[in-house]
mmCIF file with all atom_site columns, C-alpha atoms in Angstrom:
data_model
loop_
_atom_site.group_PDB
_atom_site.id
_atom_site.type_symbol
_atom_site.label_atom_id
_atom_site.label_alt_id
_atom_site.label_comp_id
_atom_site.label_asym_id
_atom_site.label_entity_id
_atom_site.label_seq_id
_atom_site.pdbx_PDB_ins_code
_atom_site.Cartn_x
_atom_site.Cartn_y
_atom_site.Cartn_z
_atom_site.occupancy
_atom_site.B_iso_or_equiv
_atom_site.pdbx_formal_charge
_atom_site.auth_seq_id
_atom_site.auth_comp_id
_atom_site.auth_asym_id
_atom_site.auth_atom_id
_atom_site.pdbx_PDB_model_num
ATOM 1   C CA . MET A 1 1   ? 22.285 -16.618 14.596 1.00 0.00 ? 932  MET A CA 1
ATOM 2   C CA . ALA A 1 2   ? 21.183 -20.412 13.976 1.00 0.00 ? 933  ALA A CA 1
ATOM 3   C CA . ILE A 1 3   ? 16.994 -19.747 14.048 1.00 0.00 ? 934  ILE A CA 1
ATOM 4   C CA . LEU A 1 4   ? 15.799 -16.712 12.238 1.00 0.00 ? 935  LEU A CA 1
ATOM 5   C CA . ASN A 1 5   ? 12.085 -15.525 11.992 1.00 0.00 ? 936  ASN A CA 1
ATOM 6   C CA . PHE A 1 6   ? 10.467 -13.368 10.404 1.00 0.00 ? 937  PHE A CA 1
ATOM 7   C CA . GLN A 1 7   ? 6.978  -11.608 10.821 1.00 0.00 ? 938  GLN A CA 1
ATOM 8   C CA . LEU A 1 8   ? 4.614  -10.666 7.974  1.00 0.00 ? 939  LEU A CA 1
ATOM 9   C CA . VAL A 1 9   ? 1.306  -9.110  8.168  1.00 0.00 ? 940  VAL A CA 1
ATOM 10  C CA . VAL A 1 10  ? -1.200 -7.951  5.476  1.00 0.00 ? 941  VAL A CA 1
ATOM 11  C CA . SER A 1 11  ? -4.337 -7.294  5.237  1.00 0.00 ? 942  SER A CA 1
ATOM 12  C CA . GLY A 1 12  ? -7.797 -8.959  3.621  1.00 0.00 ? 943  GLY A CA 1
ATOM 13  C CA . ASP A 1 13  ? -8.905 -12.301 4.857  1.00 0.00 ? 944  ASP A CA 1
ATOM 14  C CA . LEU A 1 14  ? -6.679 -15.470 4.901  1.00 0.00 ? 945  LEU A CA 1
ATOM 15  C CA . ALA A 1 15  ? -7.045 -17.245 1.810  1.00 0.00 ? 946  ALA A CA 1
ATOM 16  C CA . ALA A 1 16  ? -6.208 -14.357 0.262  1.00 0.00 ? 947  ALA A CA 1
ATOM 17  C CA . ALA A 1 17  ? -3.548 -13.700 2.250  1.00 0.00 ? 948  ALA A CA 1
ATOM 18  C CA . GLN A 1 18  ? -1.962 -17.214 1.834  1.00 0.00 ? 949  GLN A CA 1
ATOM 19  C CA . ASP A 1 19  ? -2.762 -17.181 -2.408 1.00 0.00 ? 950  ASP A CA 1
ATOM 20  C CA . ALA A 1 20  ? -0.792 -13.576 -2.128 1.00 0.00 ? 951  ALA A CA 1
ATOM 21  C CA . THR A 1 21  ? 2.059  -15.668 0.198  1.00 0.00 ? 952  THR A CA 1
ATOM 22  C CA . ARG A 1 22  ? 2.536  -18.333 -2.150 1.00 0.00 ? 953  ARG A CA 1
ATOM 23  C CA . SER A 1 23  ? 2.397  -15.592 -5.119 1.00 0.00 ? 954  SER A CA 1
ATOM 24  C CA . ALA A 1 24  ? 4.903  -13.968 -3.451 1.00 0.00 ? 955  ALA A CA 1
ATOM 25  C CA . LEU A 1 25  ? 7.019  -17.052 -1.972 1.00 0.00 ? 956  LEU A CA 1
ATOM 26  C CA . GLU A 1 26  ? 7.226  -18.146 -5.911 1.00 0.00 ? 957  GLU A CA 1
ATOM 27  C CA . ALA A 1 27  ? 8.295  -14.993 -7.602 1.00 0.00 ? 958  ALA A CA 1
ATOM 28  C CA . ALA A 1 28  ? 11.667 -15.058 -5.570 1.00 0.00 ? 959  ALA A CA 1
ATOM 29  C CA . ASP A 1 29  ? 11.630 -18.434 -6.658 1.00 0.00 ? 960  ASP A CA 1
ATOM 30  C CA . PHE A 1 30  ? 10.712 -20.380 -3.854 1.00 0.00 ? 961  PHE A CA 1
ATOM 31  C CA . THR A 1 31  ? 9.375  -23.775 -4.040 1.00 0.00 ? 962  THR A CA 1
ATOM 32  C CA . VAL A 1 32  ? 6.078  -24.090 -1.939 1.00 0.00 ? 963  VAL A CA 1
ATOM 33  C CA . THR A 1 33  ? 4.468  -26.892 -0.624 1.00 0.00 ? 964  THR A CA 1
ATOM 34  C CA . ASP A 1 34  ? 1.954  -27.324 1.858  1.00 0.00 ? 965  ASP A CA 1
ATOM 35  C CA . LYS A 1 35  ? 2.557  -29.419 5.260  1.00 0.00 ? 966  LYS A CA 1
ATOM 36  C CA . GLY A 1 36  ? -1.074 -29.499 6.779  1.00 0.00 ? 967  GLY A CA 1
ATOM 37  C CA . ASP A 1 37  ? -0.735 -26.741 9.239  1.00 0.00 ? 968  ASP A CA 1
ATOM 38  C CA . HIS A 1 38  ? 1.923  -24.588 8.112  1.00 0.00 ? 969  HIS A CA 1
ATOM 39  C CA . TRP A 1 39  ? 4.303  -24.232 4.126  1.00 0.00 ? 970  TRP A CA 1
ATOM 40  C CA . LYS A 1 40  ? 7.414  -25.429 3.126  1.00 0.00 ? 971  LYS A CA 1
ATOM 41  C CA . ALA A 1 41  ? 8.968  -22.710 0.676  1.00 0.00 ? 972  ALA A CA 1
ATOM 42  C CA . ALA A 1 42  ? 12.466 -24.524 -0.264 1.00 0.00 ? 973  ALA A CA 1
ATOM 43  C CA . HIS A 1 43  ? 15.329 -22.494 -2.746 1.00 0.00 ? 974  HIS A CA 1
ATOM 44  C CA . GLY A 1 44  ? 18.867 -23.243 -4.056 1.00 0.00 ? 975  GLY A CA 1
ATOM 45  C CA . SER A 1 45  ? 20.558 -26.519 -4.116 1.00 0.00 ? 976  SER A CA 1
ATOM 46  C CA . ILE A 1 46  ? 21.355 -27.824 -0.488 1.00 0.00 ? 977  ILE A CA 1
ATOM 47  C CA . ALA A 1 47  ? 24.321 -29.896 -2.072 1.00 0.00 ? 978  ALA A CA 1
ATOM 48  C CA . ARG A 1 48  ? 25.975 -26.684 -3.496 1.00 0.00 ? 979  ARG A CA 1
ATOM 49  C CA . THR A 1 49  ? 25.642 -25.242 0.072  1.00 0.00 ? 980  THR A CA 1
ATOM 50  C CA . MET A 1 50  ? 26.952 -27.914 1.318  1.00 0.00 ? 981  MET A CA 1
ATOM 51  C CA . PHE A 1 51  ? 29.734 -28.834 0.007  1.00 0.00 ? 982  PHE A CA 1
ATOM 52  C CA . GLN A 1 52  ? 30.544 -25.380 -1.550 1.00 0.00 ? 983  GLN A CA 1
ATOM 53  C CA . GLY A 1 53  ? 29.940 -23.849 1.515  1.00 0.00 ? 984  GLY A CA 1
ATOM 54  C CA . PHE A 1 54  ? 31.072 -19.697 1.087  1.00 0.00 ? 985  PHE A CA 1
ATOM 55  C CA . ILE A 1 55  ? 32.149 -20.003 -2.618 1.00 0.00 ? 986  ILE A CA 1
ATOM 56  C CA . THR A 1 56  ? 28.188 -21.226 -3.775 1.00 0.00 ? 987  THR A CA 1
ATOM 57  C CA . SER A 1 57  ? 26.751 -19.159 -5.919 1.00 0.00 ? 988  SER A CA 1
ATOM 58  C CA . GLU A 1 58  ? 23.433 -16.535 -4.477 1.00 0.00 ? 989  GLU A CA 1
ATOM 59  C CA . ASP A 1 59  ? 20.548 -18.558 -6.676 1.00 0.00 ? 990  ASP A CA 1
ATOM 60  C CA . SER A 1 60  ? 22.662 -22.068 -5.214 1.00 0.00 ? 991  SER A CA 1
ATOM 61  C CA . LEU A 1 61  ? 22.309 -21.048 -1.870 1.00 0.00 ? 992  LEU A CA 1
ATOM 62  C CA . ARG A 1 62  ? 19.600 -23.331 0.141  1.00 0.00 ? 993  ARG A CA 1
ATOM 63  C CA . GLU A 1 63  ? 17.183 -21.699 2.297  1.00 0.00 ? 994  GLU A CA 1
ATOM 64  C CA . VAL A 1 64  ? 14.390 -23.180 4.018  1.00 0.00 ? 995  VAL A CA 1
ATOM 65  C CA . LEU A 1 65  ? 11.451 -21.651 5.517  1.00 0.00 ? 996  LEU A CA 1
ATOM 66  C CA . ASP A 1 66  ? 8.730  -22.493 7.395  1.00 0.00 ? 997  ASP A CA 1
ATOM 67  C CA . VAL A 1 67  ? 5.427  -20.468 6.529  1.00 0.00 ? 998  VAL A CA 1
ATOM 68  C CA . LYS A 1 68  ? 2.498  -20.341 8.940  1.00 0.00 ? 999  LYS A CA 1
ATOM 69  C CA . PHE A 1 69  ? -0.437 -18.242 8.446  1.00 0.00 ? 1000 PHE A CA 1
ATOM 70  C CA . THR A 1 70  ? -2.058 -17.097 11.836 1.00 0.00 ? 1001 THR A CA 1
ATOM 71  C CA . ASP A 1 71  ? -5.427 -14.577 11.532 1.00 0.00 ? 1002 ASP A CA 1
ATOM 72  C CA . LEU A 1 72  ? -6.000 -11.525 12.795 1.00 0.00 ? 1003 LEU A CA 1
ATOM 73  C CA . GLY A 1 73  ? -9.387 -10.556 11.430 1.00 0.00 ? 1004 GLY A CA 1
ATOM 74  C CA . GLY A 1 74  ? -8.892 -8.282  8.979  1.00 0.00 ? 1005 GLY A CA 1
ATOM 75  C CA . THR A 1 75  ? -5.452 -8.711  8.754  1.00 0.00 ? 1006 THR A CA 1
ATOM 76  C CA . VAL A 1 76  ? -2.787 -11.740 9.006  1.00 0.00 ? 1007 VAL A CA 1
ATOM 77  C CA . GLN A 1 77  ? 0.351  -12.974 10.324 1.00 0.00 ? 1008 GLN A CA 1
ATOM 78  C CA . VAL A 1 78  ? 2.569  -14.808 7.763  1.00 0.00 ? 1009 VAL A CA 1
ATOM 79  C CA . ASP A 1 79  ? 5.291  -16.348 9.743  1.00 0.00 ? 1010 ASP A CA 1
ATOM 80  C CA . LEU A 1 80  ? 8.513  -16.881 8.232  1.00 0.00 ? 1011 LEU A CA 1
ATOM 81  C CA . HIS A 1 81  ? 11.047 -19.679 10.262 1.00 0.00 ? 1012 HIS A CA 1
ATOM 82  C CA . ARG A 1 82  ? 14.456 -21.074 9.750  1.00 0.00 ? 1013 ARG A CA 1
ATOM 83  C CA . PRO A 1 83  ? 14.632 -24.328 10.696 1.00 0.00 ? 1014 PRO A CA 1
ATOM 84  C CA . ILE A 1 84  ? 17.587 -24.489 13.612 1.00 0.00 ? 1015 ILE A CA 1
ATOM 85  C CA . PHE A 1 85  ? 19.849 -26.846 11.245 1.00 0.00 ? 1016 PHE A CA 1
ATOM 86  C CA . GLN A 1 86  ? 20.867 -24.787 8.562  1.00 0.00 ? 1017 GLN A CA 1
ATOM 87  C CA . PRO A 1 87  ? 24.338 -27.342 6.986  1.00 0.00 ? 1018 PRO A CA 1
ATOM 88  C CA . GLY A 1 88  ? 26.436 -24.072 6.044  1.00 0.00 ? 1019 GLY A CA 1
ATOM 89  C CA . GLY A 1 89  ? 29.638 -25.265 4.762  1.00 0.00 ? 1020 GLY A CA 1
ATOM 90  C CA . ARG A 1 90  ? 32.425 -27.743 3.776  1.00 0.00 ? 1021 ARG A CA 1
ATOM 91  C CA . ASN A 1 91  ? 34.399 -24.978 6.018  1.00 0.00 ? 1022 ASN A CA 1
ATOM 92  C CA . ASP A 1 92  ? 31.808 -23.166 8.205  1.00 0.00 ? 1023 ASP A CA 1
ATOM 93  C CA . ASP A 1 93  ? 34.156 -20.562 10.310 1.00 0.00 ? 1024 ASP A CA 1
ATOM 94  C CA . GLY A 1 94  ? 31.506 -18.988 10.842 1.00 0.00 ? 1025 GLY A CA 1
ATOM 95  C CA . LEU A 1 95  ? 30.980 -16.514 7.115  1.00 0.00 ? 1026 LEU A CA 1
ATOM 96  C CA . VAL A 1 96  ? 28.649 -19.458 5.827  1.00 0.00 ? 1027 VAL A CA 1
ATOM 97  C CA . GLN A 1 97  ? 26.337 -18.462 8.378  1.00 0.00 ? 1028 GLN A CA 1
ATOM 98  C CA . VAL A 1 98  ? 26.690 -14.435 7.818  1.00 0.00 ? 1029 VAL A CA 1
ATOM 99  C CA . ARG A 1 99  ? 26.408 -15.206 4.215  1.00 0.00 ? 1030 ARG A CA 1
ATOM 100 C CA . LEU A 1 100 ? 23.617 -16.997 5.137  1.00 0.00 ? 1031 LEU A CA 1
ATOM 101 C CA . TYR A 1 101 ? 21.605 -14.442 7.428  1.00 0.00 ? 1032 TYR A CA 1
ATOM 102 C CA . ASP A 1 102 ? 21.614 -11.940 4.446  1.00 0.00 ? 1033 ASP A CA 1
ATOM 103 C CA . ALA A 1 103 ? 20.075 -14.294 1.603  1.00 0.00 ? 1034 ALA A CA 1
ATOM 104 C CA . TYR A 1 104 ? 17.490 -14.860 4.152  1.00 0.00 ? 1035 TYR A CA 1
ATOM 105 C CA . LYS A 1 105 ? 16.792 -10.712 4.755  1.00 0.00 ? 1036 LYS A CA 1
ATOM 106 C CA . GLU A 1 106 ? 16.671 -10.257 0.689  1.00 0.00 ? 1037 GLU A CA 1
ATOM 107 C CA . ALA A 1 107 ? 14.689 -13.384 0.181  1.00 0.00 ? 1038 ALA A CA 1
ATOM 108 C CA . VAL A 1 108 ? 12.159 -12.455 2.924  1.00 0.00 ? 1039 VAL A CA 1
ATOM 109 C CA . GLY A 1 109 ? 12.835 -8.520  1.538  1.00 0.00 ? 1040 GLY A CA 1
ATOM 110 C CA . LYS A 1 110 ? 11.652 -9.990  -1.680 1.00 0.00 ? 1041 LYS A CA 1
ATOM 111 C CA . VAL A 1 111 ? 8.372  -11.597 -0.801 1.00 0.00 ? 1042 VAL A CA 1
ATOM 112 C CA . ALA A 1 112 ? 7.904  -8.624  1.241  1.00 0.00 ? 1043 ALA A CA 1
ATOM 113 C CA . ALA A 1 113 ? 8.437  -5.949  -1.646 1.00 0.00 ? 1044 ALA A CA 1
ATOM 114 C CA . ASP A 1 114 ? 6.137  -8.150  -3.464 1.00 0.00 ? 1045 ASP A CA 1
ATOM 115 C CA . LEU A 1 115 ? 3.563  -7.669  -0.867 1.00 0.00 ? 1046 LEU A CA 1
ATOM 116 C CA . GLU A 1 116 ? 3.704  -4.110  -0.792 1.00 0.00 ? 1047 GLU A CA 1
ATOM 117 C CA . GLY A 1 117 ? 3.674  -3.493  -4.184 1.00 0.00 ? 1048 GLY A CA 1
ATOM 118 C CA . ARG A 1 118 ? 0.221  -5.809  -3.936 1.00 0.00 ? 1049 ARG A CA 1
ATOM 119 C CA . GLY A 1 119 ? -0.862 -3.014  -1.579 1.00 0.00 ? 1050 GLY A CA 1
ATOM 120 C CA . ILE A 1 120 ? -1.563 -5.319  0.916  1.00 0.00 ? 1051 ILE A CA 1
ATOM 121 C CA . LEU A 1 121 ? 1.907  -5.348  3.876  1.00 0.00 ? 1052 LEU A CA 1
ATOM 122 C CA . VAL A 1 122 ? 0.574  -4.062  6.952  1.00 0.00 ? 1053 VAL A CA 1
ATOM 123 C CA . SER A 1 123 ? 3.945  -4.183  9.392  1.00 0.00 ? 1054 SER A CA 1
ATOM 124 C CA . SER A 1 124 ? 7.318  -6.673  8.393  1.00 0.00 ? 1055 SER A CA 1
ATOM 125 C CA . LYS A 1 125 ? 9.748  -7.090  10.352 1.00 0.00 ? 1056 LYS A CA 1
ATOM 126 C CA . ILE A 1 126 ? 12.805 -8.805  9.024  1.00 0.00 ? 1057 ILE A CA 1
#
């Protein structure tokens, strides 16, 4: 569970897909930063996740995603990737990693649901 990769495919052109994805990430409480060839989307507190570990509240759990787009001509593939390093917590016995895995799936699920609600989600691998 060290690496998580999620893939969404949305209809439309690249600019529209990026706008919709940014809105969906922000609606899921992520802060999006443009890093040139990709975006960084972050949520929660790294300090709370590291020091409180498993007992960190759901809204404080640190989640970071690298976001990349591939224009497929008529659709756009949105890759959401969890970086390899993710602090787990003070007494990381595996429960924190399971909780992080579930939190990432839930967060990406919210993004997918938002895109589906807009009528542009073609497919998802979550």
